mmCIF file of C-alpha atoms in Angstrom:
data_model
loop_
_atom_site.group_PDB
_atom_site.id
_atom_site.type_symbol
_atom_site.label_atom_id
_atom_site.label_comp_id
_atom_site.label_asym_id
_atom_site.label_seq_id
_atom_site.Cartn_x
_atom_site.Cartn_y
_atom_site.Cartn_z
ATOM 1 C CA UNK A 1 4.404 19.886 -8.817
ATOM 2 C CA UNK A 2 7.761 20.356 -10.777
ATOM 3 C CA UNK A 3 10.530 17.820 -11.308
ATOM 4 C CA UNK A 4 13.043 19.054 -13.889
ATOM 5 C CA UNK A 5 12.385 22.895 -15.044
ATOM 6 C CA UNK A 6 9.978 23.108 -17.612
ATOM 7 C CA UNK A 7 12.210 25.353 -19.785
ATOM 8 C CA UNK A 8 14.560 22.784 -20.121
ATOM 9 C CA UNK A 9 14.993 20.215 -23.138
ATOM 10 C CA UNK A 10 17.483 18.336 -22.073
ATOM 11 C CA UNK A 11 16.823 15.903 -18.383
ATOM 12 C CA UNK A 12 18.196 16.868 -15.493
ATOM 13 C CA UNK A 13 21.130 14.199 -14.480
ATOM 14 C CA UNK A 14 22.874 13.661 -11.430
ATOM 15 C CA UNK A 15 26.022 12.264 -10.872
ATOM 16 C CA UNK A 16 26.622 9.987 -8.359
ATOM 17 C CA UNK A 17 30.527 9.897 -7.849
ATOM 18 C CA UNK A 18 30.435 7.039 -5.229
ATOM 19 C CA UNK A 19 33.999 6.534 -4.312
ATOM 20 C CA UNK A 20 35.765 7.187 -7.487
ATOM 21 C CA UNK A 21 38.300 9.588 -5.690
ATOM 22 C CA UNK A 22 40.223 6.550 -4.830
ATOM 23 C CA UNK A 23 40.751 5.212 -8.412
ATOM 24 C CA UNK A 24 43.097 2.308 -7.000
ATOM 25 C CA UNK A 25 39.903 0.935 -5.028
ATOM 26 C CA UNK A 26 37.574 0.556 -7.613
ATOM 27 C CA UNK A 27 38.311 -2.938 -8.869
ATOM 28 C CA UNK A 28 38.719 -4.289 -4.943
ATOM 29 C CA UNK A 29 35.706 -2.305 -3.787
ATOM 30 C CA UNK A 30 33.479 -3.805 -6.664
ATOM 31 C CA UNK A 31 34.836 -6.866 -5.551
ATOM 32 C CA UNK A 32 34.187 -6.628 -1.644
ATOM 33 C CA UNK A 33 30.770 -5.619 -2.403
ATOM 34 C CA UNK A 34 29.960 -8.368 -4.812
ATOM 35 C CA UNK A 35 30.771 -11.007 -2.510
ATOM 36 C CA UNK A 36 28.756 -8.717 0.401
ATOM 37 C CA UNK A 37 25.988 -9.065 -1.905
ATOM 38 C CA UNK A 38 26.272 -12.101 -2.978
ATOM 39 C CA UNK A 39 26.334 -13.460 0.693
ATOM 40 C CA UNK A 40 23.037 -10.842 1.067
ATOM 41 C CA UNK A 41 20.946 -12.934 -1.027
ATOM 42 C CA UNK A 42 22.450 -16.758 -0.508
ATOM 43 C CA UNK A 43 21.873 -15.550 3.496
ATOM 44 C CA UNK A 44 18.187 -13.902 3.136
ATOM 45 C CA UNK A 45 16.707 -16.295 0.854
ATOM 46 C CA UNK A 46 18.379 -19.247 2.346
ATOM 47 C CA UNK A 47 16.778 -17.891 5.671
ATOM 48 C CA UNK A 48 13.255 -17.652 3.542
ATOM 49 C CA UNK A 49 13.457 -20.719 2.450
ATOM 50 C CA UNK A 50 14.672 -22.643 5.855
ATOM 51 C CA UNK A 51 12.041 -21.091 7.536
ATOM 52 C CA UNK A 52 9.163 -22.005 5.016
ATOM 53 C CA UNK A 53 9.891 -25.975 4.519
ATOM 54 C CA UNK A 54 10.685 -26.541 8.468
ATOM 55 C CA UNK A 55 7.168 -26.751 10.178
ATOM 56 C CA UNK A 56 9.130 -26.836 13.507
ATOM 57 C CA UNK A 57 10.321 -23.130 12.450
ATOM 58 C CA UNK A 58 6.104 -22.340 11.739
ATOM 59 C CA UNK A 59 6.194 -20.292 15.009
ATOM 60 C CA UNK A 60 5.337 -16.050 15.204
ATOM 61 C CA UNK A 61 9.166 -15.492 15.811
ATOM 62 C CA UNK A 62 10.707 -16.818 12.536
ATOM 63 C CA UNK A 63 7.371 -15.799 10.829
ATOM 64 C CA UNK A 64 8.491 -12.136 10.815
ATOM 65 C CA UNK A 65 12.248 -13.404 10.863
ATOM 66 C CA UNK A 66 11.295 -14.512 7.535
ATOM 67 C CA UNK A 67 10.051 -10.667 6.685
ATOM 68 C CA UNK A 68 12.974 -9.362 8.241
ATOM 69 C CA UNK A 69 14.924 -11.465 5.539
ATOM 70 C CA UNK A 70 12.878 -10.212 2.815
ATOM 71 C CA UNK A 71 12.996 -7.017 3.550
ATOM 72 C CA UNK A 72 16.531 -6.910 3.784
ATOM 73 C CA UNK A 73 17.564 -8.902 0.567
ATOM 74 C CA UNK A 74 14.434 -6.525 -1.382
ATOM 75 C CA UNK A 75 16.669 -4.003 0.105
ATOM 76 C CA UNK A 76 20.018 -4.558 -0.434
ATOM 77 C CA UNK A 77 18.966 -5.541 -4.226
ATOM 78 C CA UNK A 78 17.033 -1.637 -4.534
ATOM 79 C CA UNK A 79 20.940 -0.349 -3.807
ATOM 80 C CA UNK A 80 23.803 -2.928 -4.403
ATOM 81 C CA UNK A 81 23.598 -3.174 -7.985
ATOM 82 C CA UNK A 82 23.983 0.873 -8.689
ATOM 83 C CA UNK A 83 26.653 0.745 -6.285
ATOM 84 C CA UNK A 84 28.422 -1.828 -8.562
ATOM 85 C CA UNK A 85 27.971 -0.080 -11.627
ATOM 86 C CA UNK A 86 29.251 2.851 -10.501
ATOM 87 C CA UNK A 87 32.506 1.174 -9.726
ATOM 88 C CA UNK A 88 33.298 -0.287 -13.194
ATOM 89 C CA UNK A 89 31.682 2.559 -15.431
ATOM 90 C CA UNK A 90 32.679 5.814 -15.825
ATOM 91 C CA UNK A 91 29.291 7.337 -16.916
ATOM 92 C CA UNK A 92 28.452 7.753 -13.206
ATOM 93 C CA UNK A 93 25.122 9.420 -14.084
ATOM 94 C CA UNK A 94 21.516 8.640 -13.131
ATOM 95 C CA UNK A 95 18.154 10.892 -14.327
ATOM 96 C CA UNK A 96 16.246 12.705 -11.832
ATOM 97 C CA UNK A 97 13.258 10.074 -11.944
ATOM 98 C CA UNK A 98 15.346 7.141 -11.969
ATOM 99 C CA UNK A 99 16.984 8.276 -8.439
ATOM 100 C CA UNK A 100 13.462 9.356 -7.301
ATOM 101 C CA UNK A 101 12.089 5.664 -7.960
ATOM 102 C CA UNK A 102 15.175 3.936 -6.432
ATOM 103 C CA UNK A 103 15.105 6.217 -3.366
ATOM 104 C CA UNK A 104 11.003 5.258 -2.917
ATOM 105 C CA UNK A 105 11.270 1.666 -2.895
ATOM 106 C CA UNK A 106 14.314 1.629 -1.103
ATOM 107 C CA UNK A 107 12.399 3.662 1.860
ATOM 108 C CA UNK A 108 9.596 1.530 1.713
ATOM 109 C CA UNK A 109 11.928 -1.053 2.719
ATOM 110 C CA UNK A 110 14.143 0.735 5.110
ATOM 111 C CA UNK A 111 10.481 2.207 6.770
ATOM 112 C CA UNK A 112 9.245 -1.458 7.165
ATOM 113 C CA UNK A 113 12.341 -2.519 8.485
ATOM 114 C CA UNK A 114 11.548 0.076 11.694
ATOM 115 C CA UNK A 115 8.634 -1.293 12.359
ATOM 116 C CA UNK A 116 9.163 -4.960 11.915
ATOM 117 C CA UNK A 117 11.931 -4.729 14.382
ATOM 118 C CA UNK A 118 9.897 -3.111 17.098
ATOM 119 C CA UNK A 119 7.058 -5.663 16.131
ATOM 120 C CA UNK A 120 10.101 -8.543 16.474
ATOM 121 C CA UNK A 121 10.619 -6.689 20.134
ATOM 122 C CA UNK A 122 6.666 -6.958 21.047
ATOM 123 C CA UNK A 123 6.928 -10.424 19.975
ATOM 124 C CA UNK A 124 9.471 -11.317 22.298
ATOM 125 C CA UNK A 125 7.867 -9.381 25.412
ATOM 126 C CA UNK A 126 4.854 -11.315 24.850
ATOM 127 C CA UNK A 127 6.166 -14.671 24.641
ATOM 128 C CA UNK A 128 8.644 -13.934 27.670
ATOM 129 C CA UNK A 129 6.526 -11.890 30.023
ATOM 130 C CA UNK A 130 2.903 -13.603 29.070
ATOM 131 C CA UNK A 131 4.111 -16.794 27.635
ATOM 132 C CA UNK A 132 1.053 -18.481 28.702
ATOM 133 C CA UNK A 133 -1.187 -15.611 26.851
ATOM 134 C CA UNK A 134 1.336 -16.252 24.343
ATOM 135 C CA UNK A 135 -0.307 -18.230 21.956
ATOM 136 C CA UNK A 136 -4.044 -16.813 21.911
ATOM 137 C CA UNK A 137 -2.186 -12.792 21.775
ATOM 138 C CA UNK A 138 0.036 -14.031 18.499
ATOM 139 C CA UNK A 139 -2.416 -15.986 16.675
ATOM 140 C CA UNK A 140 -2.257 -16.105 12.761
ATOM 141 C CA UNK A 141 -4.021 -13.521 12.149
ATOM 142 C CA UNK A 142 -2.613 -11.430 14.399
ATOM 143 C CA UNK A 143 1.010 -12.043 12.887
ATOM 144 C CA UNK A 144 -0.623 -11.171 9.375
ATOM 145 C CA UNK A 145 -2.027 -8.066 10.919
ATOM 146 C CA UNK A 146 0.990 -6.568 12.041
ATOM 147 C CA UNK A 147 3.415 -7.388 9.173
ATOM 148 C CA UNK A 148 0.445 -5.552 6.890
ATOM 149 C CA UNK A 149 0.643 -3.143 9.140
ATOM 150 C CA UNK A 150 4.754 -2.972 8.784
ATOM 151 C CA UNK A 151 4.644 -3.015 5.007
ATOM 152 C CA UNK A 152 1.653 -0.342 4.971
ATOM 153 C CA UNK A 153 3.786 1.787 7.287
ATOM 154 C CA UNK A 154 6.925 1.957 4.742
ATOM 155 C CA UNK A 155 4.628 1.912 1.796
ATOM 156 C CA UNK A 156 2.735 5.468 3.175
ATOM 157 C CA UNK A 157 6.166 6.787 4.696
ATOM 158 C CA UNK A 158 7.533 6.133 0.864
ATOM 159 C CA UNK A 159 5.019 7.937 -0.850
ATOM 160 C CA UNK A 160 5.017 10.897 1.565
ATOM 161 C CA UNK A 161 8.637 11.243 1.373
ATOM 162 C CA UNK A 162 8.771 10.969 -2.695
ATOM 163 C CA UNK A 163 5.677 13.311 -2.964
ATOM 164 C CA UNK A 164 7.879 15.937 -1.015
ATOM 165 C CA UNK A 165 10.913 15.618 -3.696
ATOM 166 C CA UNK A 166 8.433 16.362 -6.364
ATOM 167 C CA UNK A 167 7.661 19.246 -5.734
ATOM 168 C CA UNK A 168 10.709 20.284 -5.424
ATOM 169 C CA UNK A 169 12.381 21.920 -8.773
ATOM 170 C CA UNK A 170 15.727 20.732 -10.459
ATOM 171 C CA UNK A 171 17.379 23.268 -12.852
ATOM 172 C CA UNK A 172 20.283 21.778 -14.146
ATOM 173 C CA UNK A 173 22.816 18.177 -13.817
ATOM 174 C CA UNK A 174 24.415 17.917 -10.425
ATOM 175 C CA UNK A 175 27.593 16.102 -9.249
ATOM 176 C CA UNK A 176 26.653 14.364 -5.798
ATOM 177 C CA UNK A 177 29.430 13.337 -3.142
ATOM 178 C CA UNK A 178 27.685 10.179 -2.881
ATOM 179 C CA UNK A 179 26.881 6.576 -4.010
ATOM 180 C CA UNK A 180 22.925 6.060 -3.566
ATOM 181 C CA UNK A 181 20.136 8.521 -4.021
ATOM 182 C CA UNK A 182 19.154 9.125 -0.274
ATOM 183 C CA UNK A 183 16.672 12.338 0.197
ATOM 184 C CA UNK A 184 19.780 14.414 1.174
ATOM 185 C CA UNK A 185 20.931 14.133 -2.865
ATOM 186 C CA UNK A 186 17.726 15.724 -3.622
ATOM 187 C CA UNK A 187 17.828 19.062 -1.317
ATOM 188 C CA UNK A 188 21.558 19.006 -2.435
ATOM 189 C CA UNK A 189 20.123 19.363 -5.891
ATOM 190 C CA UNK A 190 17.594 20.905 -6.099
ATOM 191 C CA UNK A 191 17.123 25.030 -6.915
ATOM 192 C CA UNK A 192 13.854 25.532 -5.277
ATOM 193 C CA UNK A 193 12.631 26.580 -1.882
ATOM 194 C CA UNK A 194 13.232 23.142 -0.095
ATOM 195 C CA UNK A 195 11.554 24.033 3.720
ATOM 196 C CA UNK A 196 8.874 22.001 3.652
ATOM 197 C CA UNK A 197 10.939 19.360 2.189
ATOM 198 C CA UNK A 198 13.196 19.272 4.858
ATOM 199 C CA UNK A 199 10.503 19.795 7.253
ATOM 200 C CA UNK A 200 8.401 16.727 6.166
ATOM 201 C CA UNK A 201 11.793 14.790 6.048
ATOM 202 C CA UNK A 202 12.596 15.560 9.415
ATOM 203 C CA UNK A 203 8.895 15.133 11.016
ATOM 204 C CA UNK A 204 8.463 11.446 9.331
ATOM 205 C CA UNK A 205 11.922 9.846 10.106
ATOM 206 C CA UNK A 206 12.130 11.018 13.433
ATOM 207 C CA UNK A 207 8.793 9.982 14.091
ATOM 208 C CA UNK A 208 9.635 6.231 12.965
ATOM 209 C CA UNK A 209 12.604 6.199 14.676
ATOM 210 C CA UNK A 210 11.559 7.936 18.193
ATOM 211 C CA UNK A 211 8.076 5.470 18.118
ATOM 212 C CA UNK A 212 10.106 2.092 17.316
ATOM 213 C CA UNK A 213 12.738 2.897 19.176
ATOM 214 C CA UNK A 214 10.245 3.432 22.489
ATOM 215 C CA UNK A 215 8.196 0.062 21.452
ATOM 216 C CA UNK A 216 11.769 -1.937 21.203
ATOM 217 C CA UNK A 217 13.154 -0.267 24.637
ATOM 218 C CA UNK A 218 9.590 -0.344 26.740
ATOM 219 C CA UNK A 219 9.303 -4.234 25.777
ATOM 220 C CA UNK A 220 13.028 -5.161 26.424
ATOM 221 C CA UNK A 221 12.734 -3.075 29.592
ATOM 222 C CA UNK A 222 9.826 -5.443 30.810
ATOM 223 C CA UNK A 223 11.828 -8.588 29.197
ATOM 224 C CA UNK A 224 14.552 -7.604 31.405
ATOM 225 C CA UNK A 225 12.829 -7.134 34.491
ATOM 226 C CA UNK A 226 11.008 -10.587 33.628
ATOM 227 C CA UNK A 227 14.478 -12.349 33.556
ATOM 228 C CA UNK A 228 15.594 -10.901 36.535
ATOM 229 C CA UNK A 229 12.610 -12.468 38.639
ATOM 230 C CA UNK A 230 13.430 -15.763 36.827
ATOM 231 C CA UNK A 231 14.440 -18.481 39.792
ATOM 232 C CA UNK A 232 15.646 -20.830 37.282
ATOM 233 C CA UNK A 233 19.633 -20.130 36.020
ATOM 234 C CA UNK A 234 18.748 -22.582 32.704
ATOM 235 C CA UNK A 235 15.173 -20.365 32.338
ATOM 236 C CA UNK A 236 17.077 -16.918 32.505
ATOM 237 C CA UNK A 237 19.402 -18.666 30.008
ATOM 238 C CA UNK A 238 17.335 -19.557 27.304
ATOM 239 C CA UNK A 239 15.145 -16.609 27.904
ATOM 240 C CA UNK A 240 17.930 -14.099 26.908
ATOM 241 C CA UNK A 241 19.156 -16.441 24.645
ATOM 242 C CA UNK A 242 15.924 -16.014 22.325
ATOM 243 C CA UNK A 243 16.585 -12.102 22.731
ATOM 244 C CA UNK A 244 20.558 -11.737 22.107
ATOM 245 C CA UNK A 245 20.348 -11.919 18.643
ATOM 246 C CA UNK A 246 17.298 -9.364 18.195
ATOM 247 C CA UNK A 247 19.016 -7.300 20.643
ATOM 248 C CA UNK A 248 22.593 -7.295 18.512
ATOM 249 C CA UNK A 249 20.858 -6.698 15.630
ATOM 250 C CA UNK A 250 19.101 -3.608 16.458
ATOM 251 C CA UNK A 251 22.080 -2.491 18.514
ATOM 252 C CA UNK A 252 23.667 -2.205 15.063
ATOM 253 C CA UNK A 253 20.979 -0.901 13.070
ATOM 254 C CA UNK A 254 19.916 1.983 15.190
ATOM 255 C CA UNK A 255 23.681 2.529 16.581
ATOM 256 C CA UNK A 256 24.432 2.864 12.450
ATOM 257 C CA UNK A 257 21.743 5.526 12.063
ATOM 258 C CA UNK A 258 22.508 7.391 14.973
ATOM 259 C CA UNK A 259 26.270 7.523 14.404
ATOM 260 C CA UNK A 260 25.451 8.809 11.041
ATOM 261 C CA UNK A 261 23.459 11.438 11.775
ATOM 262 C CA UNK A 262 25.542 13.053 14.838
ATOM 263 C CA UNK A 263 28.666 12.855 13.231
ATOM 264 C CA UNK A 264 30.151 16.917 13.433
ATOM 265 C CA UNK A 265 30.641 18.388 10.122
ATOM 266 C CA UNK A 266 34.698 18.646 8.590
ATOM 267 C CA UNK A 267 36.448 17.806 5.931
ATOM 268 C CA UNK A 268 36.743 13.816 6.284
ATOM 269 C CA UNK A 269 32.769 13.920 7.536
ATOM 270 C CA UNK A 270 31.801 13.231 3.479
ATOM 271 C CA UNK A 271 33.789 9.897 3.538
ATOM 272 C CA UNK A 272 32.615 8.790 6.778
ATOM 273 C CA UNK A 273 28.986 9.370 5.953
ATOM 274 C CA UNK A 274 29.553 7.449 2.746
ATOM 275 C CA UNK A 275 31.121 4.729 4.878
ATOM 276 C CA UNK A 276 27.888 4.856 7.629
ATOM 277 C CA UNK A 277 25.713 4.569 4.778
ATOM 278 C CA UNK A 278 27.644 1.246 2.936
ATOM 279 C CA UNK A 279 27.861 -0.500 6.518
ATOM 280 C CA UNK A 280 23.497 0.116 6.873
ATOM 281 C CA UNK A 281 22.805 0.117 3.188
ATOM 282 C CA UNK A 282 25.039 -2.877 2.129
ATOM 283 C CA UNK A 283 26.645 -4.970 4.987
ATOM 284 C CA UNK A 284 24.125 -4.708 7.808
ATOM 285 C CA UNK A 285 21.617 -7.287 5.465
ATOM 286 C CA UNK A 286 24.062 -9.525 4.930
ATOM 287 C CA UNK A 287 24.623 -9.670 8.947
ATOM 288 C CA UNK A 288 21.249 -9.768 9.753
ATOM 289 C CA UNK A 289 21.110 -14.033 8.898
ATOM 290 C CA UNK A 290 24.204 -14.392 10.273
ATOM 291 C CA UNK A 291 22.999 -13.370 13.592
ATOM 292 C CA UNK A 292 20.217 -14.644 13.705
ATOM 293 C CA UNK A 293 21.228 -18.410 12.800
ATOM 294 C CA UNK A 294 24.643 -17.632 15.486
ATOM 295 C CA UNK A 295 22.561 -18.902 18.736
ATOM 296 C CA UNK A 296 19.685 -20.441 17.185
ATOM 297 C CA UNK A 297 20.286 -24.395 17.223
ATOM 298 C CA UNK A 298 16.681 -24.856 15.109
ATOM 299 C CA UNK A 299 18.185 -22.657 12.297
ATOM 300 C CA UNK A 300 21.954 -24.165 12.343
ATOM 301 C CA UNK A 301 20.207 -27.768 12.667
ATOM 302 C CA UNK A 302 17.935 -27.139 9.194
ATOM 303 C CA UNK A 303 20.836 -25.411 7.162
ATOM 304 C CA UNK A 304 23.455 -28.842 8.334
ATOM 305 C CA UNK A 305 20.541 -30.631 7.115
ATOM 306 C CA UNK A 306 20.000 -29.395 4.137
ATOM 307 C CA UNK A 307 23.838 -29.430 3.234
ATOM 308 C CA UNK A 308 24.301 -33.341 4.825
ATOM 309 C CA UNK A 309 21.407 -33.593 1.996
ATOM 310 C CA UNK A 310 23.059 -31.811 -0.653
ATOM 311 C CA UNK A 311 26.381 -33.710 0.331
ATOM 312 C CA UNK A 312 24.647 -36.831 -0.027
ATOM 313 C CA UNK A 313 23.271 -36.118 -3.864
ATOM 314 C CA UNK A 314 26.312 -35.291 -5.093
#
């Protein structure tokens, strides 16, 4: 297991040139993404905190909405702030084992994300298709069970993922067309034999994505079949209605990742990848509350409550 060579002295750096081709951008680009951020954390912990002091909101849904929301501000907090720096400094570099350590927790989170949106998907077939059955299938422990089992997902994924950069070797500093360390800065670097690498990369992310993907489409293709046989107009409506917003939120998630990764290769592709990966890396969890709280009157009711109250102190 080899991270820099062993002959060297010195650590191996990379540098991470984000978008610092476009000098001009730099001071509106730090400032766009500061106020993305910003809006990240206000939205996901407001969501967190919404959820947890409403006891109307104590209900399976907005129990792993309030994951989701988590996940997504842990997230966007792993990668934001490096993206920041890198905007306002002009020592772009990062060490070897600071990249590896801010690539594995950032794939624990993007891992867990997967899964809790095909376990948001189940959630919704059950309560739609077997609403009766509803309450005894999500019980408590149940909802416990499968966030673990969300978490424990990214956490292994993670640690199989960073185990196969280890052992990879890194000769010398690198400049990286790039403004986060995903597992592509690492093959990029690295002067070693990377097949395995790439073969465990490839094995593990497609198998998250093909098995979520399948759980989200089987249970929306039974939700939809459900709705159809609905008699009632005002049923079908609030049936989809508790779906839309799960449904527009993977649409952009997944349609992100797959746009990314069957882009053709050409000269432009490097800024459009670097684009992709800002809109899923950056903007996509500060969208995520927004979407959520769009058709849900239980969510817009507690946040006008809790500014009427806040209106009312001051």
């Amino acid at each position: 297991m080899v991270s820099p060579d062993k002959n060297q002295s010195t650590p191996v750096m990379l540098i991470l040139l984000g978008f610092s081709e476009y000098p001009e951008l730099q001071v509106p680009l730090f400032l766009l993404f500061l106020t993305i951020y910003a809006v990240t954390v206000v939205g996901n912990v407001g969501m967190v905190v919404v959820i947890k002091i409403n006891l109307k909101l104590h209900t399976p849904m907005y129990f792993f909405l309030k994951h989701l929301s988590f996940v997504d501000f842990c997230y966007s907090t792993i990668i934001t702030p490096k993206l920041l720096e890198n905007l306002v400094v002009e020592d772009r570099s990062i060490s070897i084992n600071a990249c590896i350590t801010q690539f594995s927790i950032a794939a624990i989170f993007l891992m867990t994300e997967m899964v809790m949106l095909a376990v948001m998907a189940y959630d919704r077939f059950l309560a739609i298709c077997y609403p009766f059955l509803y309450t005894v299938s999500m019980s408590p422990q149940c909802c416990v069970l499968l966030v673990t089992v969300a978490y424990t997902w990214g956490i292994i994924s993670s640690i199989v993922l960073s185990y196969s950069i280890l052992v990879l070797s890194f000769c010398e500093s690198k400049i990286i067309d790039n403004f986060v360390c995903e597992y592509n800065v690492f093959l990029s670097a690295s002067c070693s034999d990377k097949h395995v690498s790439e073969i465990t990369l490839f094995i593990l992310v497609n198998l998250n994505v093909f098995c979520t993907f399948i759980i989200i489409l089987t249970s929306y293709l039974f939700i939809f079949v459900t709705i159809i046989k609905m008699h009632s107009g005002g049923g079908r409506y609030k049936a989809f209605s508790t779906c839309s917003s799960h449904l527009m939120a993977v649409a952009i998630f997944y349609g992100t990742i797959i746009f990314l990764y069957c882009i053709p290769n050409s000269k432009n592709s490097s800024l459009i990848v670097k684009v992709g990966s800002v809109f899923y890396t950056v903007v996509i969890p500060m969208l995520n509350p927004f979407i959520y709280s769009l058709r849900n009157n239980d969510l817009k009711e507690t946040f006008r409550k809790i500014i009427d109250l806040k209106t009312i102190s001051q």
